[in-house]
Short mmCIF file of C-alpha atoms in Angstrom, two decimals:
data_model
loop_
_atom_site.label_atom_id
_atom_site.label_comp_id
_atom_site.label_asym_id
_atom_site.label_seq_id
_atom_site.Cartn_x
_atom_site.Cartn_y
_atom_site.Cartn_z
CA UNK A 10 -0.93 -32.13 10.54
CA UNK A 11 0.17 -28.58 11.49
CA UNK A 12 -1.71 -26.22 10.41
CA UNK A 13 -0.13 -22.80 8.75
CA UNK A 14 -1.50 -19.68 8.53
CA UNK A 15 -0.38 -17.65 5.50
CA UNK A 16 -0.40 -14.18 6.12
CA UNK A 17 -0.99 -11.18 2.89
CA UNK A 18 1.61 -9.56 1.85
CA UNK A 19 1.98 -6.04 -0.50
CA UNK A 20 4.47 -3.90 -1.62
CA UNK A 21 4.14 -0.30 -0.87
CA UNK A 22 6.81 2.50 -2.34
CA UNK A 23 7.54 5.10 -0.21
CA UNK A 24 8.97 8.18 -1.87
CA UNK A 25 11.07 10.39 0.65
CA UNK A 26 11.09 13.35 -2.00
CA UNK A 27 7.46 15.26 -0.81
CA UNK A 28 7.52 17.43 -3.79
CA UNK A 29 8.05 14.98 -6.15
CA UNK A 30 5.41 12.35 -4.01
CA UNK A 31 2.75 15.20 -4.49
CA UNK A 32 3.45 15.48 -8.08
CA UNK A 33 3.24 11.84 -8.79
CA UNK A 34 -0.06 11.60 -7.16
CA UNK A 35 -1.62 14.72 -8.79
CA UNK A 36 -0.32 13.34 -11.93
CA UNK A 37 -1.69 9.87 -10.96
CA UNK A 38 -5.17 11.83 -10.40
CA UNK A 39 -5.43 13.33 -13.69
CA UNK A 40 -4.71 10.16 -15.47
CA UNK A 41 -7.75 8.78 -13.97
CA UNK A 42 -9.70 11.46 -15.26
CA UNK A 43 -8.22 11.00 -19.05
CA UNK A 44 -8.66 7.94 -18.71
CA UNK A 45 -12.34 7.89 -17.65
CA UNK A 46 -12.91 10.31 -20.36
CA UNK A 47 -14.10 8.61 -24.04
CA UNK A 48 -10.91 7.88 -25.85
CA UNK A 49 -10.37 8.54 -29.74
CA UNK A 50 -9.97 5.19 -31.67
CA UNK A 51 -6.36 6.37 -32.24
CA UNK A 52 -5.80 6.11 -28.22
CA UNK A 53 -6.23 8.28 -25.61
CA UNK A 54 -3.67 10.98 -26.27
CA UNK A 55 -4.19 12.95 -23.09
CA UNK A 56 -3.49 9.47 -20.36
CA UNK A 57 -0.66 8.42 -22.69
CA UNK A 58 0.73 12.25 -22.09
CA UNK A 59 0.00 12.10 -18.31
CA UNK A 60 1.55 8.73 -18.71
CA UNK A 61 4.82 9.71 -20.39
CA UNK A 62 5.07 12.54 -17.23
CA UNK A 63 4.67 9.94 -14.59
CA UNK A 64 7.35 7.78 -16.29
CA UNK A 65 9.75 10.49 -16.39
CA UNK A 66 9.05 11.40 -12.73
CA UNK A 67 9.10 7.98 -11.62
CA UNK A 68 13.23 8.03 -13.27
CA UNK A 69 13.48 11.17 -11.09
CA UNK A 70 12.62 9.67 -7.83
CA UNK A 71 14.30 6.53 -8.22
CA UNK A 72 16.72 6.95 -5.61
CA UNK A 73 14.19 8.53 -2.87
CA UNK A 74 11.88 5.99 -3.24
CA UNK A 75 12.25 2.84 -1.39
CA UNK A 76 9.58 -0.50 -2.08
CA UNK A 77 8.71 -1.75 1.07
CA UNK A 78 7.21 -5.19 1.16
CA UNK A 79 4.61 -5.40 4.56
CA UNK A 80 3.39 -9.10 5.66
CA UNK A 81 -0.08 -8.73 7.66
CA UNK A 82 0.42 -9.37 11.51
CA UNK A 83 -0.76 -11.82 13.78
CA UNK A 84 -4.04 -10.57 15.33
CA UNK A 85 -2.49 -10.38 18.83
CA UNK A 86 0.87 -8.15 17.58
CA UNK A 87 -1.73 -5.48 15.91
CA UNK A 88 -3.68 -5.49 19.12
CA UNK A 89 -0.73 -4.44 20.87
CA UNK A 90 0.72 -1.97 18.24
CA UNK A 91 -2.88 0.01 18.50
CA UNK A 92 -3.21 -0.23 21.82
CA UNK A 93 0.48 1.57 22.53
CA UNK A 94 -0.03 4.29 20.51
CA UNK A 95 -2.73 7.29 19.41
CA UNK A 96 -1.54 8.55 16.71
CA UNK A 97 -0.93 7.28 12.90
CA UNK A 98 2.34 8.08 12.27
CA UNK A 99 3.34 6.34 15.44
CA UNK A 100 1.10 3.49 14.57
CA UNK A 101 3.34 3.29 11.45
CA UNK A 102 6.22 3.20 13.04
CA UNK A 103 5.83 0.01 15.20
CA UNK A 104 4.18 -1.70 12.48
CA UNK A 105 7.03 -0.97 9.96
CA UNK A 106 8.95 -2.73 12.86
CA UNK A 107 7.16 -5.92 13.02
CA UNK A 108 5.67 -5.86 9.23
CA UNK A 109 8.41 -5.67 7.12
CA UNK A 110 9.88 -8.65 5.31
CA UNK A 111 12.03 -6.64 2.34
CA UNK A 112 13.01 -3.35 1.10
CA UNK A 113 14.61 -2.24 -2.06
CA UNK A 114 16.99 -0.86 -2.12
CA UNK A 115 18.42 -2.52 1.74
CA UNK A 116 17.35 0.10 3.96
CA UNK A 117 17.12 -1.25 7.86
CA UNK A 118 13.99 -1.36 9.41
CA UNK A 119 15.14 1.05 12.20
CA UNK A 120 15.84 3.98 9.74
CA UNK A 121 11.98 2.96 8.10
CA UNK A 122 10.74 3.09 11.45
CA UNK A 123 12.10 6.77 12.88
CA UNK A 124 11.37 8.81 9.59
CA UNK A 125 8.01 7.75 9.81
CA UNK A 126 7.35 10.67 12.08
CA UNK A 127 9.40 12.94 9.68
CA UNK A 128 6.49 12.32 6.51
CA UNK A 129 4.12 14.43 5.48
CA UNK A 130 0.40 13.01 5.09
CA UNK A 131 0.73 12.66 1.33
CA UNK A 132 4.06 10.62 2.04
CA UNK A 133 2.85 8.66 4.87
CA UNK A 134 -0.80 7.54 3.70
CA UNK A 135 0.02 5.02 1.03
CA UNK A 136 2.65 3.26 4.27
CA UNK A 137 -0.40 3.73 6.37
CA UNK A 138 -3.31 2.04 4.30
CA UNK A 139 -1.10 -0.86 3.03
CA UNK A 140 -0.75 -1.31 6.87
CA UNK A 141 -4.32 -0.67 8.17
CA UNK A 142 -5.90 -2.84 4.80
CA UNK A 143 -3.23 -5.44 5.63
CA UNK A 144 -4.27 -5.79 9.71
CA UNK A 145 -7.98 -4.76 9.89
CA UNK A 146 -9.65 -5.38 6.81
CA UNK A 147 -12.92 -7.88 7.16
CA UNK A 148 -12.36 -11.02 5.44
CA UNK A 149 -15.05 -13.05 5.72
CA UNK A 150 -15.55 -15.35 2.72
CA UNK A 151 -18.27 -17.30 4.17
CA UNK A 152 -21.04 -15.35 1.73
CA UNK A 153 -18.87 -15.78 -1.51
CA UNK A 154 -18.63 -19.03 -1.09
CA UNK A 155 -22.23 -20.19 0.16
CA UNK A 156 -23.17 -17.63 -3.33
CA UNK A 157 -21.37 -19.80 -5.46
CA UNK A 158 -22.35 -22.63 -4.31
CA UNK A 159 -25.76 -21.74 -5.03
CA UNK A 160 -25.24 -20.91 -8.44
CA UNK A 161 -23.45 -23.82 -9.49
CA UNK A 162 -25.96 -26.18 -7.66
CA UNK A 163 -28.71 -24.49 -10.01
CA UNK A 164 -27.54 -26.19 -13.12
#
Protein backbone atom coordinates (compact mmCIF):
# COMPACT_ATOMS: atom_id res chain seq x y z
CA UNK A 1 0.00 0.00 0.00
CA UNK A 2 1.18 3.55 -0.86
CA UNK A 3 1.27 5.59 1.62
CA UNK A 4 -0.14 9.44 1.28
CA UNK A 5 0.72 12.22 3.08
CA UNK A 6 -2.07 14.80 3.46
CA UNK A 7 -0.83 18.09 3.76
CA UNK A 8 -3.04 21.28 5.93
CA UNK A 9 -4.58 23.51 4.17
CA UNK A 10 -6.19 27.30 5.21
CA UNK A 11 -7.67 30.03 3.65
CA UNK A 12 -6.18 33.36 4.20
CA UNK A 13 -7.91 36.81 2.71
CA UNK A 14 -5.71 39.22 1.62
CA UNK A 15 -7.14 42.71 1.38
CA UNK A 16 -5.12 44.97 -1.16
CA UNK A 17 -7.00 48.18 0.23
CA UNK A 18 -4.30 49.14 3.40
CA UNK A 19 -6.65 51.63 4.77
CA UNK A 20 -9.47 49.66 4.79
CA UNK A 21 -7.10 46.29 6.04
CA UNK A 22 -6.09 48.57 9.07
CA UNK A 23 -9.58 49.44 9.80
CA UNK A 24 -10.85 45.95 9.73
CA UNK A 25 -8.27 44.84 12.12
CA UNK A 26 -8.64 47.75 14.60
CA UNK A 27 -12.24 47.08 14.37
CA UNK A 28 -11.55 43.30 14.77
CA UNK A 29 -9.46 44.42 18.04
CA UNK A 30 -12.12 46.24 19.71
CA UNK A 31 -14.60 43.53 19.25
CA UNK A 32 -12.45 41.38 21.28
CA UNK A 33 -12.46 43.75 23.94
CA UNK A 34 -16.54 44.08 23.92
CA UNK A 35 -16.66 40.98 23.75
CA UNK A 36 -14.43 40.03 26.73
CA UNK A 37 -16.27 42.61 28.60
CA UNK A 38 -19.58 41.18 30.82
CA UNK A 39 -22.47 41.35 28.45
CA UNK A 40 -26.11 42.58 29.50
CA UNK A 41 -28.66 39.65 29.36
CA UNK A 42 -30.20 41.60 26.43
CA UNK A 43 -26.74 40.97 24.39
CA UNK A 44 -23.78 42.66 24.13
CA UNK A 45 -24.74 45.88 22.42
CA UNK A 46 -21.27 47.30 22.01
CA UNK A 47 -19.65 43.72 19.85
CA UNK A 48 -22.97 43.57 17.96
CA UNK A 49 -22.16 47.50 17.03
CA UNK A 50 -18.46 46.73 16.26
CA UNK A 51 -20.00 43.82 14.51
CA UNK A 52 -22.48 45.65 12.27
CA UNK A 53 -19.11 48.06 11.28
CA UNK A 54 -17.04 45.12 10.29
CA UNK A 55 -19.93 43.79 8.15
CA UNK A 56 -20.33 46.92 6.37
CA UNK A 57 -16.55 47.21 5.80
CA UNK A 58 -16.20 43.75 4.84
CA UNK A 59 -19.12 44.85 1.67
CA UNK A 60 -16.60 47.68 1.09
CA UNK A 61 -13.59 45.65 0.45
CA UNK A 62 -15.12 42.99 -1.40
CA UNK A 63 -13.46 43.56 -4.53
CA UNK A 64 -9.78 44.24 -2.99
CA UNK A 65 -9.81 41.34 -1.11
CA UNK A 66 -8.83 38.13 -2.59
CA UNK A 67 -9.19 34.43 -0.37
CA UNK A 68 -6.23 32.65 -0.92
CA UNK A 69 -6.29 28.99 -0.08
CA UNK A 70 -2.31 27.83 1.01
CA UNK A 71 -1.59 23.85 1.19
CA UNK A 72 1.51 23.26 3.68
CA UNK A 73 4.77 22.25 1.71
CA UNK A 74 6.79 19.35 1.59
CA UNK A 75 9.58 19.70 4.21
CA UNK A 76 12.30 19.77 1.52
CA UNK A 77 10.42 22.77 -0.78
CA UNK A 78 10.28 25.04 2.61
CA UNK A 79 13.90 24.24 3.21
CA UNK A 80 14.71 25.64 0.00
CA UNK A 81 12.26 28.66 0.01
CA UNK A 82 14.10 29.82 3.51
CA UNK A 83 17.23 29.10 2.55
CA UNK A 84 16.97 31.52 -0.85
CA UNK A 85 15.79 34.30 0.77
CA UNK A 86 16.28 36.80 4.09
CA UNK A 87 13.62 38.60 4.19
CA UNK A 88 9.67 37.96 4.85
CA UNK A 89 8.12 39.49 2.20
CA UNK A 90 10.37 37.61 -0.15
CA UNK A 91 9.79 34.49 1.82
CA UNK A 92 6.12 35.15 0.89
CA UNK A 93 6.57 35.45 -2.35
CA UNK A 94 8.09 32.00 -3.26
CA UNK A 95 5.82 30.35 -0.99
CA UNK A 96 2.67 31.95 -2.57
CA UNK A 97 4.35 30.27 -5.65
CA UNK A 98 4.50 26.79 -4.53
CA UNK A 99 1.54 27.01 -1.75
CA UNK A 100 -1.30 28.02 -3.46
CA UNK A 101 -4.04 25.66 -4.57
CA UNK A 102 -7.13 28.42 -5.15
CA UNK A 103 -7.98 31.97 -5.11
CA UNK A 104 -11.22 33.76 -5.24
CA UNK A 105 -11.83 35.59 -7.21
CA UNK A 106 -9.08 33.79 -10.19
CA UNK A 107 -6.17 35.85 -9.64
CA UNK A 108 -2.76 34.00 -11.08
CA UNK A 109 -0.29 33.06 -8.80
CA UNK A 110 2.35 35.29 -10.54
CA UNK A 111 0.40 38.59 -9.85
CA UNK A 112 0.01 37.01 -5.84
CA UNK A 113 3.55 36.47 -5.92
CA UNK A 114 5.10 40.14 -7.17
CA UNK A 115 2.71 42.38 -4.98
CA UNK A 116 3.86 40.64 -2.13
CA UNK A 117 6.73 43.05 -1.95
CA UNK A 118 4.24 45.97 -2.61
CA UNK A 119 2.20 45.18 1.14
CA UNK A 120 2.47 46.87 4.01
CA UNK A 121 3.12 44.77 7.36
CA UNK A 122 -0.52 44.97 8.40
CA UNK A 123 -1.40 43.59 4.79
CA UNK A 124 1.25 41.08 4.56
CA UNK A 125 1.20 39.40 8.18
CA UNK A 126 -2.01 37.45 8.05
CA UNK A 127 -0.26 35.87 4.18
CA UNK A 128 2.80 35.45 6.27
CA UNK A 129 1.56 33.47 9.46
CA UNK A 130 -0.91 31.26 7.49
CA UNK A 131 2.42 30.41 5.68
CA UNK A 132 4.96 30.15 8.56
CA UNK A 133 1.99 28.14 10.94
CA UNK A 134 1.34 26.05 7.80
CA UNK A 135 5.39 25.00 7.19
CA UNK A 136 7.02 25.21 10.68
CA UNK A 137 4.63 24.65 13.27
CA UNK A 138 5.60 21.51 15.77
CA UNK A 139 3.22 18.79 15.44
CA UNK A 140 4.02 16.24 17.51
CA UNK A 141 0.99 14.28 18.74
CA UNK A 142 2.88 11.65 20.42
CA UNK A 143 1.96 13.28 24.15
CA UNK A 144 -1.85 13.71 23.30
CA UNK A 145 -2.16 10.55 22.44
CA UNK A 146 0.00 8.54 25.12
CA UNK A 147 -2.41 11.26 27.64
CA UNK A 148 -5.39 9.79 26.46
CA UNK A 149 -4.54 6.70 26.53
CA UNK A 150 -3.87 6.96 30.05
CA UNK A 151 -7.02 8.29 30.96
CA UNK A 152 -9.15 5.96 29.28
CA UNK A 153 -7.06 2.93 30.56
CA UNK A 154 -7.96 4.30 34.21
CA UNK A 155 -11.55 3.28 34.04
Amino acid sequence: MALEVKRKRVDVDLILNQEKAEQVAALGADLERAMAQHATEGGNAAAKRIAKQIDKLRDEVKDDTIRITLEALPLSQWRQVLEANTVIEDICADAIKLMVRKTVPETPVEDLANVMTELSDGQISPVWYAIRDLNAKLIDPKDALESASRIIRRR
